[in-house]
Short mmCIF file of C-alpha atoms and ligand atoms in Angstrom, two decimals:
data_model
loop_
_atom_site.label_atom_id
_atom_site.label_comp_id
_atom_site.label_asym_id
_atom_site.label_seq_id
_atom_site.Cartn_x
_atom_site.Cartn_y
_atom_site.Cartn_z
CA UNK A 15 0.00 0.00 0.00
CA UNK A 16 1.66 3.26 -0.96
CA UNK A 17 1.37 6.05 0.54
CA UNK A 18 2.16 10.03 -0.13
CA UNK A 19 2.85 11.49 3.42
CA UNK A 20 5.72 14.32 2.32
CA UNK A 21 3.84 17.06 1.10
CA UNK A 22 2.16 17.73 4.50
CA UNK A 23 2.63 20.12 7.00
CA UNK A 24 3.56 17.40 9.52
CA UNK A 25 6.45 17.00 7.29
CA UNK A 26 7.49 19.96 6.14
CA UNK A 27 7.79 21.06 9.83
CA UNK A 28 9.56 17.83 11.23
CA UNK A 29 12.46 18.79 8.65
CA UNK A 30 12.41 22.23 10.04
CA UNK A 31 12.52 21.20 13.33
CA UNK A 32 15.28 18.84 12.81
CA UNK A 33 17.68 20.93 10.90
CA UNK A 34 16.73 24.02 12.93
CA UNK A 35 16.02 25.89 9.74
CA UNK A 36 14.06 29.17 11.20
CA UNK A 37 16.29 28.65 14.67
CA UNK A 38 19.16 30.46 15.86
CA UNK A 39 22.45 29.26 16.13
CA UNK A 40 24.35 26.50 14.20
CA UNK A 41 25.22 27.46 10.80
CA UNK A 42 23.38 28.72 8.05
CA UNK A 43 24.61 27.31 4.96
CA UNK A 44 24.55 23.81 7.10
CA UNK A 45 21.67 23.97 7.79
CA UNK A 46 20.48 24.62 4.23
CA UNK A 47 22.55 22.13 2.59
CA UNK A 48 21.20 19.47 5.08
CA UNK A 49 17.45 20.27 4.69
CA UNK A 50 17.52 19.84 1.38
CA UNK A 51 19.59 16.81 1.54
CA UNK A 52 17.45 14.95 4.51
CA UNK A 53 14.36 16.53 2.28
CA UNK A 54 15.84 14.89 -0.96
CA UNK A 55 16.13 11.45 1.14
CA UNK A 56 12.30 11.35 3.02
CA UNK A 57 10.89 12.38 -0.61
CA UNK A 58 12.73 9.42 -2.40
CA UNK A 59 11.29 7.12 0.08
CA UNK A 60 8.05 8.27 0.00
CA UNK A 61 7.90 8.32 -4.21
CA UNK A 62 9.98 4.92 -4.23
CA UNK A 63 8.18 3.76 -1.53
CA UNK A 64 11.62 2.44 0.79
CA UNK A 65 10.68 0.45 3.01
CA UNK A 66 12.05 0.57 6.95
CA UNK A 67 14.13 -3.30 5.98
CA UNK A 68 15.39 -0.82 3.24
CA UNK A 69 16.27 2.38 5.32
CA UNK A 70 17.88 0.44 7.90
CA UNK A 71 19.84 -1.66 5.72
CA UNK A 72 21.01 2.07 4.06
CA UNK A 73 21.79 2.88 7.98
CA UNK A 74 24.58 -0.16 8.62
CA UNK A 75 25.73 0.34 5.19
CA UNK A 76 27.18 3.87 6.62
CA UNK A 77 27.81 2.52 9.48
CA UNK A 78 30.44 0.05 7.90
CA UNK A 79 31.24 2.71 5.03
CA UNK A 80 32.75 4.26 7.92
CA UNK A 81 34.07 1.69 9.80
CA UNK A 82 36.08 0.42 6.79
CA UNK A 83 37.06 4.53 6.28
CA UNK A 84 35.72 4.27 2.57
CA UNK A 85 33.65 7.21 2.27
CA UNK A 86 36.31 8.63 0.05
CA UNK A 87 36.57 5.79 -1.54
CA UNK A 88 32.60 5.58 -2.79
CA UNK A 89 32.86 9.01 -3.84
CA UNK A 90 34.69 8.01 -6.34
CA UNK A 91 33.05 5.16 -7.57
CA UNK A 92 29.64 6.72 -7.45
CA UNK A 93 30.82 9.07 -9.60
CA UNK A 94 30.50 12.12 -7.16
CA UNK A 95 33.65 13.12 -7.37
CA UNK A 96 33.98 12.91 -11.45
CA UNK A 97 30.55 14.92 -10.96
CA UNK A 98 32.45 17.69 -9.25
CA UNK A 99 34.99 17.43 -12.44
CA UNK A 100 32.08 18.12 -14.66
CA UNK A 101 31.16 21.07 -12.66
CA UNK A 102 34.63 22.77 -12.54
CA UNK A 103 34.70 22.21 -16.71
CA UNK A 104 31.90 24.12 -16.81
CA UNK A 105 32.73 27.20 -14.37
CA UNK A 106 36.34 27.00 -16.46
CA UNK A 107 34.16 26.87 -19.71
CA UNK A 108 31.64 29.92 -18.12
CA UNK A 109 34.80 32.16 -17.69
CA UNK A 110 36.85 31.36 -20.94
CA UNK A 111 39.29 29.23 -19.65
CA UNK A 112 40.83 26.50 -22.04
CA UNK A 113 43.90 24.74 -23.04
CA UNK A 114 45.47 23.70 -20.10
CA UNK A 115 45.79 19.96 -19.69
CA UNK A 116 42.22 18.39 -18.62
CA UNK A 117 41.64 18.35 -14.82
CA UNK A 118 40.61 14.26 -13.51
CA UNK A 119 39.82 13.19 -10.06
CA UNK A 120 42.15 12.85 -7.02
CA UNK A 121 40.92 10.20 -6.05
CA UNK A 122 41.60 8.75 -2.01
CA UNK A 123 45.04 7.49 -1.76
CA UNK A 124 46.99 11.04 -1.84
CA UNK A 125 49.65 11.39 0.91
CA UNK A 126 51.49 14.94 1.60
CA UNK A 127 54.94 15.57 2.50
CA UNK A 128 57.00 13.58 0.10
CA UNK A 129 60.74 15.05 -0.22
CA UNK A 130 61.05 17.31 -2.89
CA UNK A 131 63.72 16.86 -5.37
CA UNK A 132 65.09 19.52 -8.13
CA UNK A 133 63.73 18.38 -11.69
CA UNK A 134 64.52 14.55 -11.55
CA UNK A 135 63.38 12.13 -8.59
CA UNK A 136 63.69 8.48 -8.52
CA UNK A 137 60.95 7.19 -6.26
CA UNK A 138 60.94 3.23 -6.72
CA UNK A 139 62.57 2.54 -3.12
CA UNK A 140 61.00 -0.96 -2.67
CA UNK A 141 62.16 -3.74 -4.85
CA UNK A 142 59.12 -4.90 -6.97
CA UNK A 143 59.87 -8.23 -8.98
CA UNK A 144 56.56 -8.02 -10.96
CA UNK A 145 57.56 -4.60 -12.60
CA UNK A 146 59.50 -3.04 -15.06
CA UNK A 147 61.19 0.21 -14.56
CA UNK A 148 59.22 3.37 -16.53
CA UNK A 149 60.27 7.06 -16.52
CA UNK A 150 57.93 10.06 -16.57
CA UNK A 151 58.94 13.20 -17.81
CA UNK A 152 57.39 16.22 -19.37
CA UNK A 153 57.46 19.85 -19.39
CA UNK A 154 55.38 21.91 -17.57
CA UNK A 155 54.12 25.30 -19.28
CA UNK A 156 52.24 28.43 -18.26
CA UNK A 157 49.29 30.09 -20.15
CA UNK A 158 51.49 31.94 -22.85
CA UNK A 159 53.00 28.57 -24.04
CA UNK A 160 56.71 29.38 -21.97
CA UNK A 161 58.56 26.31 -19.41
CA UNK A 162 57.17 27.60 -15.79
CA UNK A 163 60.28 27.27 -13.27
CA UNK A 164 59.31 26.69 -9.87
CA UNK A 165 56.49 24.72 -10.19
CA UNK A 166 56.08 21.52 -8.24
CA UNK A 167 54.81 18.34 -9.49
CA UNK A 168 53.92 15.37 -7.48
CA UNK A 169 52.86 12.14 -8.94
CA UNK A 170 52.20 9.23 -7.21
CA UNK A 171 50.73 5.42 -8.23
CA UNK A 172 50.42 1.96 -7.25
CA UNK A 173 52.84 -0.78 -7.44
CA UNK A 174 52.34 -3.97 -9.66
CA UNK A 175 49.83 -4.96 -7.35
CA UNK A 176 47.84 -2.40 -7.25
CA UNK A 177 48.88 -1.06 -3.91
CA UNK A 178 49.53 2.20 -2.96
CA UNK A 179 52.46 2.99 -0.33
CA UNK A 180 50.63 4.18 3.11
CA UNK A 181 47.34 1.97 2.45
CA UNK A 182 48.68 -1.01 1.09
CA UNK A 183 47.05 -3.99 3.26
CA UNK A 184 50.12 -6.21 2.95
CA UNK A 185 52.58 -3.75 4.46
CA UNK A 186 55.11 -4.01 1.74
CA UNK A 187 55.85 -0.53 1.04
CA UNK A 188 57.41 2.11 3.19
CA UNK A 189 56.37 6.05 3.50
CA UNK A 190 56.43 7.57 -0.08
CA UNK A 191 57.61 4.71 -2.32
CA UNK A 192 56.52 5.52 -5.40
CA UNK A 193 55.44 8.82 -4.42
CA UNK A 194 57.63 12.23 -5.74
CA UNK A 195 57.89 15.81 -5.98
CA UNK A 196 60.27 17.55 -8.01
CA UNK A 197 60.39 21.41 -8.90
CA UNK A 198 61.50 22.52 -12.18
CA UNK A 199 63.99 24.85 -13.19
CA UNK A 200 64.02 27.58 -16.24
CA UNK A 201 63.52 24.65 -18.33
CA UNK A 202 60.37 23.64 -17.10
CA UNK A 203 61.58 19.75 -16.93
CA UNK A 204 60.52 17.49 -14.78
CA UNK A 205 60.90 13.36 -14.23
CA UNK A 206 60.27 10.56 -12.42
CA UNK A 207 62.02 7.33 -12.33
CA UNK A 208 60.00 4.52 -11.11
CA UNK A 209 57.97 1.85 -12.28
CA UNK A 210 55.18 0.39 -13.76
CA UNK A 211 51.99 0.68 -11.98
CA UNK A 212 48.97 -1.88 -12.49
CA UNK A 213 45.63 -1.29 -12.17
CA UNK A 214 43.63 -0.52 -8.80
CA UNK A 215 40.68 -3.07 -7.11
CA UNK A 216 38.77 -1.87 -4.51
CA UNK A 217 39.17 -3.96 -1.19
CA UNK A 218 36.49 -7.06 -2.15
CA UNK A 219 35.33 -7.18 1.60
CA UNK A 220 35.00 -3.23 1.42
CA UNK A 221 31.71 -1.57 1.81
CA UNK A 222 32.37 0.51 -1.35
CA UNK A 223 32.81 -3.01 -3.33
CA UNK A 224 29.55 -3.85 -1.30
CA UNK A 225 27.46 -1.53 -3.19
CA UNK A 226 29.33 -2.07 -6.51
CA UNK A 227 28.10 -5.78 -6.22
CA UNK A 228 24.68 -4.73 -5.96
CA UNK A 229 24.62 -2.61 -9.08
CA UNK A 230 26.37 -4.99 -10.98
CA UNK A 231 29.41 -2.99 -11.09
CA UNK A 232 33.13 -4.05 -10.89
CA UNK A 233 35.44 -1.75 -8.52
CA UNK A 234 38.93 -1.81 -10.80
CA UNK A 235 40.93 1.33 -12.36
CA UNK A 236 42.95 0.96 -15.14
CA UNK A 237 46.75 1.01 -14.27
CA UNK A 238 47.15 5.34 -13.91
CA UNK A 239 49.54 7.89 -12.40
CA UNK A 240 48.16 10.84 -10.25
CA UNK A 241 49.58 14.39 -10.02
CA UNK A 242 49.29 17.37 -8.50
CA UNK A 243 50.81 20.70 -10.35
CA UNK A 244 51.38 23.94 -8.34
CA UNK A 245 52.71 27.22 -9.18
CA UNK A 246 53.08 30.15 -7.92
CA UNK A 247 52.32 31.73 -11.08
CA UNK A 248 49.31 29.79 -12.32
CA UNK A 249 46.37 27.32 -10.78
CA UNK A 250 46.57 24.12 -9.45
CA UNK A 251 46.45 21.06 -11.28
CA UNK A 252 45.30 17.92 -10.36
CA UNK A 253 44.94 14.88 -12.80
CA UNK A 254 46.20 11.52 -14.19
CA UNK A 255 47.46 9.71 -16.82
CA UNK A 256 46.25 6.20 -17.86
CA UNK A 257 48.98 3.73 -19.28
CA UNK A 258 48.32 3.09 -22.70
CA UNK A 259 46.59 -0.48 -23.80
CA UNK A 260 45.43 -1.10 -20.70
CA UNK A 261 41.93 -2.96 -20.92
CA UNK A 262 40.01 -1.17 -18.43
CA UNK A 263 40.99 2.78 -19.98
CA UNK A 264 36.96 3.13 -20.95
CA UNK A 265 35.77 1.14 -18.19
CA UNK A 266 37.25 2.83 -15.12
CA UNK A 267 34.76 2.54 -11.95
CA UNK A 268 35.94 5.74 -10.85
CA UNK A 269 35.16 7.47 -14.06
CA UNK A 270 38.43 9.64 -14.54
CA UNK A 271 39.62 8.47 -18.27
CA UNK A 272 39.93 11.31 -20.61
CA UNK A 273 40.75 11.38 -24.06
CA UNK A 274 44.12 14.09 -23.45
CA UNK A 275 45.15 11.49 -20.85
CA UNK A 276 46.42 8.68 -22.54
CA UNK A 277 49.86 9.34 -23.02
CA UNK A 278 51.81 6.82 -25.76
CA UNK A 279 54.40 4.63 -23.98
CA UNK A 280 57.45 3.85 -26.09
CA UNK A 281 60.46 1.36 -25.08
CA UNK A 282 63.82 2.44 -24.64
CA UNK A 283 67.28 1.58 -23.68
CA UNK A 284 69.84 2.91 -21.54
CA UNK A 285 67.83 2.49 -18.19
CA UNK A 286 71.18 1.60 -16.51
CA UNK A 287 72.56 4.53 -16.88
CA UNK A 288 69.54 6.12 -15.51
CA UNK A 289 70.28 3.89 -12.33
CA UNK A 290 67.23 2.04 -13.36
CA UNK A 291 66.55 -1.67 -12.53
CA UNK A 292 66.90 -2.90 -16.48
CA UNK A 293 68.60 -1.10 -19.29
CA UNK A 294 65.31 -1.50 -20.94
CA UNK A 295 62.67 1.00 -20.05
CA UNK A 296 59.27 2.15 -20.44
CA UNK A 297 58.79 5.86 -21.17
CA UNK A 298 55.65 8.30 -21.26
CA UNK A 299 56.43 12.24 -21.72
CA UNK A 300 53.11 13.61 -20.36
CA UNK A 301 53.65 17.50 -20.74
CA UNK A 302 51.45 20.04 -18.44
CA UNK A 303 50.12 22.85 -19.17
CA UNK A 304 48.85 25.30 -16.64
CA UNK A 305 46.02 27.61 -16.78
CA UNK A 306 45.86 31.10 -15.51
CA UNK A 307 45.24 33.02 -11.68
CA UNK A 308 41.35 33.96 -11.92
CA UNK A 309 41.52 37.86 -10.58
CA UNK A 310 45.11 37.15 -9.37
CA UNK A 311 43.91 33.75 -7.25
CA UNK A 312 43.84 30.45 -7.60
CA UNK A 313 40.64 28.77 -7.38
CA UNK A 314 41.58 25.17 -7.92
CA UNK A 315 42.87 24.78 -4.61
CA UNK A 316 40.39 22.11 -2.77
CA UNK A 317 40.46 21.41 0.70
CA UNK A 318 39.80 17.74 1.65
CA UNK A 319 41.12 15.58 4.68
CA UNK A 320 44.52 14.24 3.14
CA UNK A 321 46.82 12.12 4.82
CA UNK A 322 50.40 13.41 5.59
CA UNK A 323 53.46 11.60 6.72
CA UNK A 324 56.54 13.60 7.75
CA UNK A 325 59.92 12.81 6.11
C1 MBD B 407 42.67 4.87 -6.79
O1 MBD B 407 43.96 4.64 -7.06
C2 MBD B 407 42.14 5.95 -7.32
O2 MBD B 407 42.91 6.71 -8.06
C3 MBD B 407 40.80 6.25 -7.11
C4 MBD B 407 40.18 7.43 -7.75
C5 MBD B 407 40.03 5.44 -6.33
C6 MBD B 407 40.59 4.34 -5.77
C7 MBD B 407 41.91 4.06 -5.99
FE1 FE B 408 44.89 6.06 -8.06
#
């Protein structure tokens, strides 16, 4: 038997009441944002009529979302935080912004503080059997086309397991391996020596998995490299490149595959002299370009809880 109880009075003020909305105290745009969120949530269950099984199964779902700390973690693969991608490509769009080198997600697995190196940075410190060693290098350059000095790129990626250093469940990795940040000179030139990275899996027993099994969803990434790109002269950047020919490019769960981001990887030799692992070696050149200051400030600058480990 379904019922329409929202669109009363009886309702209307019990989400008042419980947000506080006419009451002093608190704060305001809190208390806005959750009204309309807790409003969003009792009007889907009355129109889909959810049932209380259903709501309280929703309940110990955040209960272990949160036990298992993968809040971050869903808002990726729900596709929240490529949704707050498609918003900033539309403010850039809205205020004529364009050409600098597509923005992708975060993602959950960041970790501040790793040394900072001038231009070049090897940052393979654990021995990984399973893969091969891979340089990274590009340029990074301004709005008017010129090599930005100064700027500071971090990249950082899984191993050939899929692990990241920091939150990898076996415990193989210590603080920042495969984790850099290098700051370019005149030349704009930056690299990374490391190696390959495959593909992420979300933790199976995980509660974001949890939901992916219900929608018939799998919880992998293709094998990527994240990076963060700040300037003094120029706005944040934060994206990712996907590694060429892997099978999952299109079919990432976390939605952050972009065209621009697909860098060719060619083969070359003289890794030893590099101080690489093999003589033969993986490269990608993955160039950056920065956008400008909006008014003189950088609006690209999000604040999220990040972990940070000091070197
Ligand atoms: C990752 O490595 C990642 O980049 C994202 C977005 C989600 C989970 C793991
Ligand atoms: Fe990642």
């Amino acid at each position: 038997m379904s019922v329409k109880v929202f669109d009363t009075k009886e309702v209307r003020d019990l989400l008042k009441a419980a947000t506080n909305l006419d009451g002093k105290g608190g704060n305001a745009r809190s208390k806005e944002i959750v009204h309309r969120l807790l409003s969003d949530l009792f009007k889907a269950i009355d129109d889909l009529d959810i049932t209380p099984d259903e709501v309280w199964a929703g309940v110990n779902y955040l209960n272990k979302l949160g036990q298992d700390g993968e809040a971050a973690l869903l808002a990726a693969g729900s596709g929240l935080e490529k949704y707050l991608d498609i918003r900033l490509d539309a403010v850039d769009k809205a205020e004529g912004i364009e050409g600098g080198t597509p923005r992708t997600i975060e993602g959950p697995l960041y970790v501040a503080g790793a040394p900072v190196h001038d231009g070049v940075s090897k940052i393979d410190i654990n021995p990984d059997e399973d893969a091969g060693p891979l340089v990274i290098h590009g340029t990074v350059t301004g709005p008017d086309g010129k090599p930005v000095a100064g700027a500071v790129v971090e990249c950082w990626h899984a191993n050939s397991k899929g692990f990241y250093s920091h939150f990898d469940p076996t415990g193989a990795q210590s603080d920042f391996n495969l984790r850099g940040a290098v700051k370019t000179g005149t030349d704009g030139k930056y690299e990374f020596r490391t190696l390959m990275p495959v593909g992420y899996g979300c933790p199976p027993q995980g509660a974001t998995q949890q939901l992916l099994n219900v929608l018939g969803r799998h919880g992998n990434r293709p094998a990527h490299v994240h990076f963060f790109v700040s300037s003094d002269s120029a706005r944040k950047l934060t994206t990712q490149f996907n590694i060429e020919g892997d099978p999952l490019i299109w079919d990432d769960f976390a939605y952050a595959t972009r065209e621009e981001l697909i860098p060719p990887v060619t083969e070359k030799k003289g890794g030893t002299a590099l101080g690489l692992k093999a003589d033969t070696y993986k490269d990608i050149e993955f160039n950056l370009t920065l956008t400008p200051l909006v008014k003189g400030k950088d609006n690209q600058v999000v604040h999220r809880l990040r972990a940070e480990v000091v070197a």
